[in-house]
Amino acid sequence: MTSDGDGGAEGGHGGSDAALLGLVEDATVRIHRPAPGYAPDEPGGKAPAGEPGEFLGSGFFIAPSWILTCAHVAMRGEGGVVNVMFRGDRYSDALTEVPGKVVVALPGTRPPGTSGWPAPDLALIQLRRPAEHACVYVAERSGALLNRTDIRCVGWVESPGGGLKLFNGTYGANGSYGAADDVDQVVLLDNGWVQPGMSGGPVIDFARGEVVGVVKSRLDGQQGGTAVGIERLRTLEVPSTPIETETDDIYQSVFHAHDRYHADRHNSAVGTERTWTDVQSERPVPPGGVLGPRLRAALLGRLAELPPPASTRSLLALLDGLPGVYSRYHRSAPRGWRDGLGVLYETGVRDRQARFEVIVRYCMGVLTADRPCGQLSVTNAKELWGWVKQIADVELPRGLRRQLDMEWAGIRLRLEQNRQQADRTPVSEPVLHGDRDSVVLHVELQGWAPEQYDWRVTVDRQASGAEPIDMDGRGAPLGTVPDRLAAALAEAFRRCDEPGSPAMLHVVVAPKLFGLPVDEWVLPSNGLRLGAVRPVVLRSSYREPADEQPVRRDAGGGPRAGLHAEVVDCEDDLRVRVPDVTRLRTLVHDTVPVLCRYGGRPDSDTAAGVVRLIDAGFEAALLQRRPAEADTVCREFHRRVTEAVSDARTPDRLPWKIHELRRGVGEGRTEMFWSDSIALYYADPDRALPDSGQFLEAP
């Protein structure tokens, strides 16, 4: 056993052991009570500076913005609210503190008259605002914790010198209390001391390199304690109402996000640090069965893009139809596609070719499964088929490959027919916000005074044009502009808003100021971010398409089949130059270009790329203002922004779609955190900017 949180385990794997331990420690968190005076509903959800509240225990990030811990740790927070402290920047030892909300606990309460929290004693905490952090890799196998002799546990404990430090110890899993199908089953840890504060921390199968359980308790006055297997999360309650989206089922939402996170990092070419998949490939017993860590990571990422199984029963039926598979011996029962894959590692088939055939057959069954939770997209189906084809070409005989090709042809034909039918579905009446009064904010850099800005606020009356509200041409530092114009904006909104229908805010700035976070400004009148209250869009003071050329629209003027997002400044997580205007104009109509690498204060080349988008005549464009490091993995952003644009269907709906996302971020909806700091340029073709005069110049 070692208590040195900075070192690796001793043994023959040296750097691999240290790398694995580092990956676990980066994702292990401290859980505290909220500090005195903390108000979780304040904008941004930030805790006050100073000492954190009482230390409650440990936990770990199981997926982006999701923490797994013990119920007896999480439920000690006030009203289910805790503060989570973790390493948010891998280049710094400083800890980030973010509020979290207990979303679910198993069980939800402690029965009266009991001293400890009964098993499974698990809880999921959701961060209340976006934050960068690492995540552990969680085993997809049932019973992965049982009878393991190479177990490592990590958690935060009190240091002999004061304060809290990470602790890691070596243990053995020596039997269990309760049968395999007993919800109260816990696994006995022995051969080491479990320290106070480790409850909720991860239990790692060190030979395979994956998290298999959660530390539950310690034995008073002697070595050892108990842990709960990670598969007990499968006992989370299945929603009683129809599941329409992935986020309707917490279990599916968390593990789909988990698998996409690890697949994105495995598939990305940026960065030099070893990923979980890299380290697992170096372990004594690489996980994934015949697949190994790399093929498994790629497959799980593709499965996580698909709607989940209709039910556990339907998943069991699929597994039972495969040769040599005994799914009903697995406890808790498999619930998601990843769980089904874990079952396949323990089939009665031993021949290599036959084992690959079982996995491939499972994937084909996934492609044809019932889907109450949304339709299977052609793109995602092609991605999974591409993985199957890759395996079949190397591992399976020609006759079976031909059969698989024929099956895929039938699947693809059905998917294409479904898509064509969906495209023919008429879009409901457009939003047509152009017939509403709106508010226009101009912010402009003074030409004679660096870093000094003028501003003016007007109401754009649909019937009568511009109505000036207030202006300031004396110049002010950019950071003071929000406070100076807050009263003017509040007055303008009062003149335009209707009950349940807030007016849109058009922010007119030069392209190099498109990073101005106006949607994050907070007005004293309501204490809420502007973007969460109303649609906020960018307009260009440089030029807009209507000034010199037609907006890019379908020549026929018929109903639109839908919008299509195109990331134009990033390929394979690497920044690229925005194409020239001629190339941009070749993109299909109803394309919404996306700038993934715009940042907060862009360089001259990035700003010039925005100008090229405007010159190309695009009606709308999306920009990510959050700064990106050279090794930032941005595939989740690409994935989600594509979905959001497709959901909007028409450009005039985009401002409302972005408004919905901003409101969701403010409400702590994890599935929308990807959109934090996104900005929308929208040159409304039906609403030219009003001419309300020039700024006053200083005498």
PDB file of C-alpha atoms in Angstrom, residues 5-9 13-28 134-138 150-154 166 168 202-212 262 273-287 296:
ATOM      1  CA  GLY A   5      -0.624  10.599  -4.008  1.00  0.00           C
ATOM      2  CA  ASP A   6       2.055  11.837  -6.410  1.00  0.00           C
ATOM      3  CA  GLY A   7       3.835   8.586  -7.079  1.00  0.00           C
ATOM      4  CA  GLY A   8       3.034   5.440  -9.004  1.00  0.00           C
ATOM      5  CA  ALA A   9       2.704   1.911  -7.772  1.00  0.00           C
ATOM      6  CA  HIS A  13       4.915  -1.647 -15.255  1.00  0.00           C
ATOM      7  CA  GLY A  14       6.513   1.573 -14.008  1.00  0.00           C
ATOM      8  CA  GLY A  15       5.287   4.426 -16.174  1.00  0.00           C
ATOM      9  CA  SER A  16       2.018   2.709 -17.012  1.00  0.00           C
ATOM     10  CA  ASP A  17       1.157   2.329 -13.318  1.00  0.00           C
ATOM     11  CA  ALA A  18       1.973   5.962 -12.633  1.00  0.00           C
ATOM     12  CA  ALA A  19      -0.025   7.107 -15.674  1.00  0.00           C
ATOM     13  CA  LEU A  20      -3.064   5.063 -14.640  1.00  0.00           C
ATOM     14  CA  LEU A  21      -2.952   6.398 -11.104  1.00  0.00           C
ATOM     15  CA  GLY A  22      -2.617   9.933 -12.447  1.00  0.00           C
ATOM     16  CA  LEU A  23      -5.704   9.506 -14.632  1.00  0.00           C
ATOM     17  CA  VAL A  24      -7.719   8.326 -11.633  1.00  0.00           C
ATOM     18  CA  GLU A  25      -6.498  11.080  -9.322  1.00  0.00           C
ATOM     19  CA  ASP A  26      -7.235  13.803 -11.900  1.00  0.00           C
ATOM     20  CA  ALA A  27     -10.897  12.743 -11.872  1.00  0.00           C
ATOM     21  CA  THR A  28     -11.261  12.200  -8.094  1.00  0.00           C
ATOM     22  CA  ALA A 134     -11.162  14.685 -16.492  1.00  0.00           C
ATOM     23  CA  CYS A 135     -13.309  11.518 -16.274  1.00  0.00           C
ATOM     24  CA  VAL A 136     -12.502   7.950 -15.211  1.00  0.00           C
ATOM     25  CA  TYR A 137     -13.123   4.888 -17.364  1.00  0.00           C
ATOM     26  CA  VAL A 138     -15.856   2.623 -15.949  1.00  0.00           C
ATOM     27  CA  ASP A 150      -5.097  -6.177  -7.630  1.00  0.00           C
ATOM     28  CA  ILE A 151      -7.413  -3.448  -6.345  1.00  0.00           C
ATOM     29  CA  ARG A 152      -6.462   0.188  -5.807  1.00  0.00           C
ATOM     30  CA  CYS A 153      -8.699   2.706  -4.005  1.00  0.00           C
ATOM     31  CA  VAL A 154      -8.302   6.477  -4.197  1.00  0.00           C
ATOM     32  CA  LEU A 166      -5.186  12.415  -2.155  1.00  0.00           C
ATOM     33  CA  ASN A 168      -4.283   5.698  -2.673  1.00  0.00           C
ATOM     34  CA  PRO A 202     -13.143   5.038  -7.024  1.00  0.00           C
ATOM     35  CA  VAL A 203     -12.130   1.381  -6.792  1.00  0.00           C
ATOM     36  CA  ILE A 204      -9.806   0.453  -9.667  1.00  0.00           C
ATOM     37  CA  ASP A 205      -9.041  -2.923 -11.172  1.00  0.00           C
ATOM     38  CA  PHE A 206      -5.358  -2.120 -11.600  1.00  0.00           C
ATOM     39  CA  ALA A 207      -4.555  -5.089 -13.821  1.00  0.00           C
ATOM     40  CA  ARG A 208      -7.135  -4.028 -16.408  1.00  0.00           C
ATOM     41  CA  GLY A 209      -7.055  -0.294 -15.813  1.00  0.00           C
ATOM     42  CA  GLU A 210     -10.730   0.480 -15.238  1.00  0.00           C
ATOM     43  CA  VAL A 211     -12.949   1.640 -12.377  1.00  0.00           C
ATOM     44  CA  VAL A 212     -15.058  -1.237 -11.071  1.00  0.00           C
ATOM     45  CA  HIS A 262     -13.404   8.329 -24.033  1.00  0.00           C
ATOM     46  CA  GLU A 273      -0.704  12.714 -22.802  1.00  0.00           C
ATOM     47  CA  ARG A 274      -1.740   9.096 -22.615  1.00  0.00           C
ATOM     48  CA  THR A 275      -5.481   8.469 -22.598  1.00  0.00           C
ATOM     49  CA  TRP A 276      -7.297   5.761 -20.669  1.00  0.00           C
ATOM     50  CA  THR A 277      -7.274   3.644 -23.835  1.00  0.00           C
ATOM     51  CA  ASP A 278      -3.509   4.087 -24.214  1.00  0.00           C
ATOM     52  CA  VAL A 279      -2.837   3.088 -20.614  1.00  0.00           C
ATOM     53  CA  GLN A 280      -5.265   0.157 -20.707  1.00  0.00           C
ATOM     54  CA  SER A 281      -3.393  -1.225 -23.728  1.00  0.00           C
ATOM     55  CA  GLU A 282      -0.272  -1.457 -21.530  1.00  0.00           C
ATOM     56  CA  ARG A 283      -1.907  -3.249 -18.590  1.00  0.00           C
ATOM     57  CA  PRO A 284      -1.173  -6.902 -17.676  1.00  0.00           C
ATOM     58  CA  VAL A 285      -4.761  -7.898 -18.588  1.00  0.00           C
ATOM     59  CA  PRO A 286      -5.981  -5.438 -21.263  1.00  0.00           C
ATOM     60  CA  PRO A 287      -9.787  -5.094 -21.022  1.00  0.00           C
ATOM     61  CA  ARG A 296     -13.629  -1.457 -27.802  1.00  0.00           C
TER      62      ARG A 296
END
